PDB file of C-alpha atoms in Angstrom:
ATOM      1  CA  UNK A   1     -76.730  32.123  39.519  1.00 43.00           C
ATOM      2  CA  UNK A   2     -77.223  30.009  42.401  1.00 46.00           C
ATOM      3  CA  UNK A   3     -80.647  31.404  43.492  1.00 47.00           C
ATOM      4  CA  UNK A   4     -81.203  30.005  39.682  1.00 45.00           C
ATOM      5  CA  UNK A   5     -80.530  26.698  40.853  1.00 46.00           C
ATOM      6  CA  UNK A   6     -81.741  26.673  43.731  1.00 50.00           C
ATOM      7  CA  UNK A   7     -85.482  27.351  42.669  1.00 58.00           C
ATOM      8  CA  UNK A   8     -85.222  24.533  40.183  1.00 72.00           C
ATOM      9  CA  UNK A   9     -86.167  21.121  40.593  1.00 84.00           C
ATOM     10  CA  UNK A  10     -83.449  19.078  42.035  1.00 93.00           C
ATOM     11  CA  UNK A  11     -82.190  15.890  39.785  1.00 96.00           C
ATOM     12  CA  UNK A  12     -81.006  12.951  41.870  1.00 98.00           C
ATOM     13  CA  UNK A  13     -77.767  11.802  40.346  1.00 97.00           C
ATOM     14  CA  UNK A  14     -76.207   8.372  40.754  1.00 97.00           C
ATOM     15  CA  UNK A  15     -73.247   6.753  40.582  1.00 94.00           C
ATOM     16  CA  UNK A  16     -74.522   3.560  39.530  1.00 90.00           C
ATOM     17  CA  UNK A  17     -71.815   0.936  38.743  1.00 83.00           C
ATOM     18  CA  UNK A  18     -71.900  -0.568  42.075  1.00 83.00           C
ATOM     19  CA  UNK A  19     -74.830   1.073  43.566  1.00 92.00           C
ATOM     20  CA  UNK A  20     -77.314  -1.436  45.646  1.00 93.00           C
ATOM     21  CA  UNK A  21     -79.794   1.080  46.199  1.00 96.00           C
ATOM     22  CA  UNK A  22     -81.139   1.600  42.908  1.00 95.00           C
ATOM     23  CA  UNK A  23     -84.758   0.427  43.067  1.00 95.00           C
ATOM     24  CA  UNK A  24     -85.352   2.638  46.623  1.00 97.00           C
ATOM     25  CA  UNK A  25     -83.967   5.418  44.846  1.00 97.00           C
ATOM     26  CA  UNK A  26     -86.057   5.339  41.570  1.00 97.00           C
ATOM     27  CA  UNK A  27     -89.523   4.547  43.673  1.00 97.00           C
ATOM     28  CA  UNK A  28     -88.835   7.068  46.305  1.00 97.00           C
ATOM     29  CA  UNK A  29     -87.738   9.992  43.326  1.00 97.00           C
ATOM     30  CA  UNK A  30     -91.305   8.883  41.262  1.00 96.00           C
ATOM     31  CA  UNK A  31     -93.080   9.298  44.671  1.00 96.00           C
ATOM     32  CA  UNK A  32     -91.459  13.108  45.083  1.00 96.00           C
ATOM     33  CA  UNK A  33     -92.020  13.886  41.016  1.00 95.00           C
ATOM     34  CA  UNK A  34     -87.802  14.374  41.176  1.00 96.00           C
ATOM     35  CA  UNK A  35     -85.779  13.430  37.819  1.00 97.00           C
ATOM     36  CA  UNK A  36     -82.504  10.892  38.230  1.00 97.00           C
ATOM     37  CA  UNK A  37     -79.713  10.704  36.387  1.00 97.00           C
ATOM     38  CA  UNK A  38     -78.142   7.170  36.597  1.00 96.00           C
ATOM     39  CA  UNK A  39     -74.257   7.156  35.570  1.00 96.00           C
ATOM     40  CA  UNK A  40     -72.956   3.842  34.806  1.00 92.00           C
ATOM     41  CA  UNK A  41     -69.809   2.542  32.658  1.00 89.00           C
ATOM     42  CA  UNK A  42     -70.492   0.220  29.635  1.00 83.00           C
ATOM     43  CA  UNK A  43     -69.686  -2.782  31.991  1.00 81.00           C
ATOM     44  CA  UNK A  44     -72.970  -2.061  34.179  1.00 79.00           C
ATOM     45  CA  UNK A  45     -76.396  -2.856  32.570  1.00 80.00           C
ATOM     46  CA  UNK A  46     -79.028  -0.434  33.848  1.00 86.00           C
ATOM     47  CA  UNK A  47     -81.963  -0.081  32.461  1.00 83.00           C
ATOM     48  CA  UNK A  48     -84.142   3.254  32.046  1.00 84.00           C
ATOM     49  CA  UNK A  49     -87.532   3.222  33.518  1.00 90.00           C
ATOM     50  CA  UNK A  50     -90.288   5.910  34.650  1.00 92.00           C
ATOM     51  CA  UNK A  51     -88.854   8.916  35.968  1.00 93.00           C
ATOM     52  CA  UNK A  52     -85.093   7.050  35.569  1.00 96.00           C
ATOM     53  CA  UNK A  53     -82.643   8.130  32.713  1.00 96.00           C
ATOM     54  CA  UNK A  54     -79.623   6.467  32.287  1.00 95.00           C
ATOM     55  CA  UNK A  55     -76.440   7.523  30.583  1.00 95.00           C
ATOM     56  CA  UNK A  56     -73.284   5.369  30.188  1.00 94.00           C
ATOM     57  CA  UNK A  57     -70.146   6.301  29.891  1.00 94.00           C
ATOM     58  CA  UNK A  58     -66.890   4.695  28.780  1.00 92.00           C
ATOM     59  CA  UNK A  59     -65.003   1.799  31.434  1.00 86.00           C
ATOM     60  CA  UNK A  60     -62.440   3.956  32.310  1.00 81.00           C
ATOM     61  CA  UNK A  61     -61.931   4.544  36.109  1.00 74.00           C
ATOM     62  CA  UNK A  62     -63.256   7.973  36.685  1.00 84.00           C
ATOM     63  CA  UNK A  63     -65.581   8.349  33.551  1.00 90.00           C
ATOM     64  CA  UNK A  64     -68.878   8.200  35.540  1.00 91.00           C
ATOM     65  CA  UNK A  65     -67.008  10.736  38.292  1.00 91.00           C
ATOM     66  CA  UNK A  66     -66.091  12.780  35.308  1.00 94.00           C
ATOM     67  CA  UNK A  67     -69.362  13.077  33.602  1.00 96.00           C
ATOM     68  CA  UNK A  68     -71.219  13.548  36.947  1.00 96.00           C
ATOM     69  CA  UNK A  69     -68.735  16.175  37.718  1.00 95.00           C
ATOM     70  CA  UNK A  70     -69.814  17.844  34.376  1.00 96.00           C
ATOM     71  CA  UNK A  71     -73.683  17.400  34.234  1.00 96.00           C
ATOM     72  CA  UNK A  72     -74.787  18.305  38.454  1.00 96.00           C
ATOM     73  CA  UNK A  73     -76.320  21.419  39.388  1.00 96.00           C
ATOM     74  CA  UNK A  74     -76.329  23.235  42.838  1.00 94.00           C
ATOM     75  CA  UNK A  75     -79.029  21.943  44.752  1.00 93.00           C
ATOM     76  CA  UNK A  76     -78.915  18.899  43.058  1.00 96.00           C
ATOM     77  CA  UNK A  77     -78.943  15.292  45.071  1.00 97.00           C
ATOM     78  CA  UNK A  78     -75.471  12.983  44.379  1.00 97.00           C
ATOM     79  CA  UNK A  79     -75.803   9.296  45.428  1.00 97.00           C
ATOM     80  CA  UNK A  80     -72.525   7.895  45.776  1.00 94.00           C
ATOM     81  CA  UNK A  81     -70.072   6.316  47.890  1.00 88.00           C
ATOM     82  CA  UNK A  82     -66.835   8.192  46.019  1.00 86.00           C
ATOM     83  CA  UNK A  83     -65.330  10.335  48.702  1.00 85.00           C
ATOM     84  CA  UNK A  84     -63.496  12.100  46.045  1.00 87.00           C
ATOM     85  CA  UNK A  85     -66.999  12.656  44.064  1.00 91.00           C
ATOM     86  CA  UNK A  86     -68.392  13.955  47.261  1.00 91.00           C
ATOM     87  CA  UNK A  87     -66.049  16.314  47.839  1.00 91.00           C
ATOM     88  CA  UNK A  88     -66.098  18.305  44.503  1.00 92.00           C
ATOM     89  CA  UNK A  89     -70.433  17.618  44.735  1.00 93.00           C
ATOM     90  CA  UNK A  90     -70.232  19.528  47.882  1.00 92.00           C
ATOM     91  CA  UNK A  91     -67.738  22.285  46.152  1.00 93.00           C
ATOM     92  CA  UNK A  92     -70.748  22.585  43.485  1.00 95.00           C
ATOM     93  CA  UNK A  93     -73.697  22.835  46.589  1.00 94.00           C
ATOM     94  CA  UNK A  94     -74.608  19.721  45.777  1.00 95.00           C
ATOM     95  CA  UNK A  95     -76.432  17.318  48.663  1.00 95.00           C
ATOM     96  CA  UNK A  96     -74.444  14.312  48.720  1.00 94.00           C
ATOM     97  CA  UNK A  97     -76.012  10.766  50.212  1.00 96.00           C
ATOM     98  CA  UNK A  98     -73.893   7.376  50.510  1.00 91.00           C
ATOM     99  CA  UNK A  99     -75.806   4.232  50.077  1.00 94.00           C
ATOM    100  CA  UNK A 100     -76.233   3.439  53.315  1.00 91.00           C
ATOM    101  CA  UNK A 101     -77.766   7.140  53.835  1.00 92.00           C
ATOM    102  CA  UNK A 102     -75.081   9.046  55.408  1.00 88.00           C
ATOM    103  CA  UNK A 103     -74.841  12.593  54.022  1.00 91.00           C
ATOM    104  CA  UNK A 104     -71.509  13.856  53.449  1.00 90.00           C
ATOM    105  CA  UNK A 105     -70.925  17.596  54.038  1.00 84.00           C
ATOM    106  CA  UNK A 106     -68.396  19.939  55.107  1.00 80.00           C
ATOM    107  CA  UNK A 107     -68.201  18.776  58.773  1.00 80.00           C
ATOM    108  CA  UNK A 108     -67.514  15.409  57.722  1.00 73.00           C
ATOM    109  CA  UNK A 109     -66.012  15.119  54.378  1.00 68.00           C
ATOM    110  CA  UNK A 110     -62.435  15.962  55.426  1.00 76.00           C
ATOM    111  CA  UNK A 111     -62.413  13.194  58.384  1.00 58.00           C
ATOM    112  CA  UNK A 112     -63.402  10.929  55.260  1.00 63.00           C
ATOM    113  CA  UNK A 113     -60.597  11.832  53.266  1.00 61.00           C
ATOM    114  CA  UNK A 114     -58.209  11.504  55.776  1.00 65.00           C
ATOM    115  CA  UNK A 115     -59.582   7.942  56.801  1.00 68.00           C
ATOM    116  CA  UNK A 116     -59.081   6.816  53.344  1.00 60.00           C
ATOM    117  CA  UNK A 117     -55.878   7.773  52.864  1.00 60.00           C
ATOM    118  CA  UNK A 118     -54.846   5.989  55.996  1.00 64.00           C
ATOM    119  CA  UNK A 119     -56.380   3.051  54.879  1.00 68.00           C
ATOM    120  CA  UNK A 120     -55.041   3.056  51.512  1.00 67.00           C
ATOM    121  CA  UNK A 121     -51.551   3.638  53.336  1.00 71.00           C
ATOM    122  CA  UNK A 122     -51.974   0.811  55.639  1.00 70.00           C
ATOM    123  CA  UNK A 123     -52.927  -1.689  52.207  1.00 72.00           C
ATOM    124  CA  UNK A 124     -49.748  -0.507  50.875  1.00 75.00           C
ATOM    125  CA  UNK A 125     -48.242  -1.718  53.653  1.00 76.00           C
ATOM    126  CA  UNK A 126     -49.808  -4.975  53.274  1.00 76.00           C
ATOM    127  CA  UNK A 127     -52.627  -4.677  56.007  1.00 74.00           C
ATOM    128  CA  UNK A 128     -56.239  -5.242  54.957  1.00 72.00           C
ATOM    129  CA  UNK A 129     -59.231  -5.118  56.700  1.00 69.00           C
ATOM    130  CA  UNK A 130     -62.149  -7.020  56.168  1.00 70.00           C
ATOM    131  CA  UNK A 131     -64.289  -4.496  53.829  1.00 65.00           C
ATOM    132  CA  UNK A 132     -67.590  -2.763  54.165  1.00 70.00           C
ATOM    133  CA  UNK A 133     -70.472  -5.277  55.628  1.00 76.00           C
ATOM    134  CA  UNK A 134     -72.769  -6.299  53.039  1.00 85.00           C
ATOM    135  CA  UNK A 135     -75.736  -4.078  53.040  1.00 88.00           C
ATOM    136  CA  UNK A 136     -79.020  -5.704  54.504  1.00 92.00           C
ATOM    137  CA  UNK A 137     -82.530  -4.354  53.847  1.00 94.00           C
ATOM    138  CA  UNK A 138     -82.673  -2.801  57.317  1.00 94.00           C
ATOM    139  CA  UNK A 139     -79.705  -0.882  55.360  1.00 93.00           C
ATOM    140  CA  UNK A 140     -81.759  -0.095  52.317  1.00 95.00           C
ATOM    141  CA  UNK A 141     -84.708   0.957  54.013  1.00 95.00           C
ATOM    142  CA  UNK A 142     -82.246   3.591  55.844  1.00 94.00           C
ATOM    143  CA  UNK A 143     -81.360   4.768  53.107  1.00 96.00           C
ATOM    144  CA  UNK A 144     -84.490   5.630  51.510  1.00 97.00           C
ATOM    145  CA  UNK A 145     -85.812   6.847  54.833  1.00 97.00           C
ATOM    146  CA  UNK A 146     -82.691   9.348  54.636  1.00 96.00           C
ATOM    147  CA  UNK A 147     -83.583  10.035  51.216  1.00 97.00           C
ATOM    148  CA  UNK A 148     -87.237  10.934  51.684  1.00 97.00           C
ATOM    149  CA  UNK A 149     -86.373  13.206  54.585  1.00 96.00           C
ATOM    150  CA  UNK A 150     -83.785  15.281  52.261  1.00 95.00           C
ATOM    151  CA  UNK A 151     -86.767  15.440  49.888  1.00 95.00           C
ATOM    152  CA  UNK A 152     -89.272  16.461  51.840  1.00 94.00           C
ATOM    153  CA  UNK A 153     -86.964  18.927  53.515  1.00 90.00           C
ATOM    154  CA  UNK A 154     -85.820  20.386  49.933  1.00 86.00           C
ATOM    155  CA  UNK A 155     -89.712  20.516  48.971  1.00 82.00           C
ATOM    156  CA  UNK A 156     -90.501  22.715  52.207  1.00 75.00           C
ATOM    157  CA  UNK A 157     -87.629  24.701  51.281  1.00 67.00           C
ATOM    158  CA  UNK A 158     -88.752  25.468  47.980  1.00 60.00           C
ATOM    159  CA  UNK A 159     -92.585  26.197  49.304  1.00 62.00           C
ATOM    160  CA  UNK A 160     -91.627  28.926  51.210  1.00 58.00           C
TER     161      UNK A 160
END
């Protein structure tokens, strides 16, 4: 089954509520001929375009988790920044991209975890930080730079 999946064309799947990288990833995806899935509560307004479908789910925390989840494919492409997401992506042989173009994988995903949980500990403890930086176009282009090399390496892999 996954030598099935492997020799299919990859969708890029996105957890879109709060996902700044949305325009680099639907221009870079046309560009490649690859399908994406955009995954978005009721709350976000995304709209469908070339290449682009969008499905929304209901507002409830983990609905657009949950129906990702259910819909990816090994050897798909998951565009989040959900560490929990990641994780069970990566337990489906998914490739896994934040928005800022790191790529989560084995080797990393379980410092990740572990990070979190400290920092949620320390916020229950009434420490906060100051938050991710905002994310500048030097940022974006990153990303899609990231993205386009995971693409082109996925498309060599499949010529072979």
């Amino acid at each position: 089954m996954e030598s099935e999946s492997l020799s299919r064309i990859p969708t890029i799947v996105v957890d879109g509520d709060a996902c700044p990288v949305k325009a680099e990833i639907a221009e870079t995806a046309r560009s490649f001929g690859v399908p994406v899935l955009m995954v978005s509560s009721f709350d976000h307004r995304i709209q469908a375009e070339e290449g682009v479908r969008v499905v929304q789910v209901d507002r409830s925390d983990q609905s657009a988790d949950l129906y990702i989840v259910n819909h990816v494919h090994a050897g798909d492409i998951v565009i989040t920044q959900d560490y929990g997401l990641a994780t069970i992506a990566l337990a489906k042989h998914c490739r896994i991209l934040s928005f800022r173009g790191m790529e989560f994988h084995a080797d990393n995903i379980e410092f990740l975890l572990a990070r979190r949980h400290a920092q949620a500990k320390a916020r229950r403890q009434g420490k906060y930080g100051k938050g991710p930086r905002p994310l500048t176009t030097d940022d974006k282009k990153n990303f899609q730079a990231k993205l386009v090399k995971l693409l082109t390496n996925l498309q060599e892999f499949h010529s072979e």
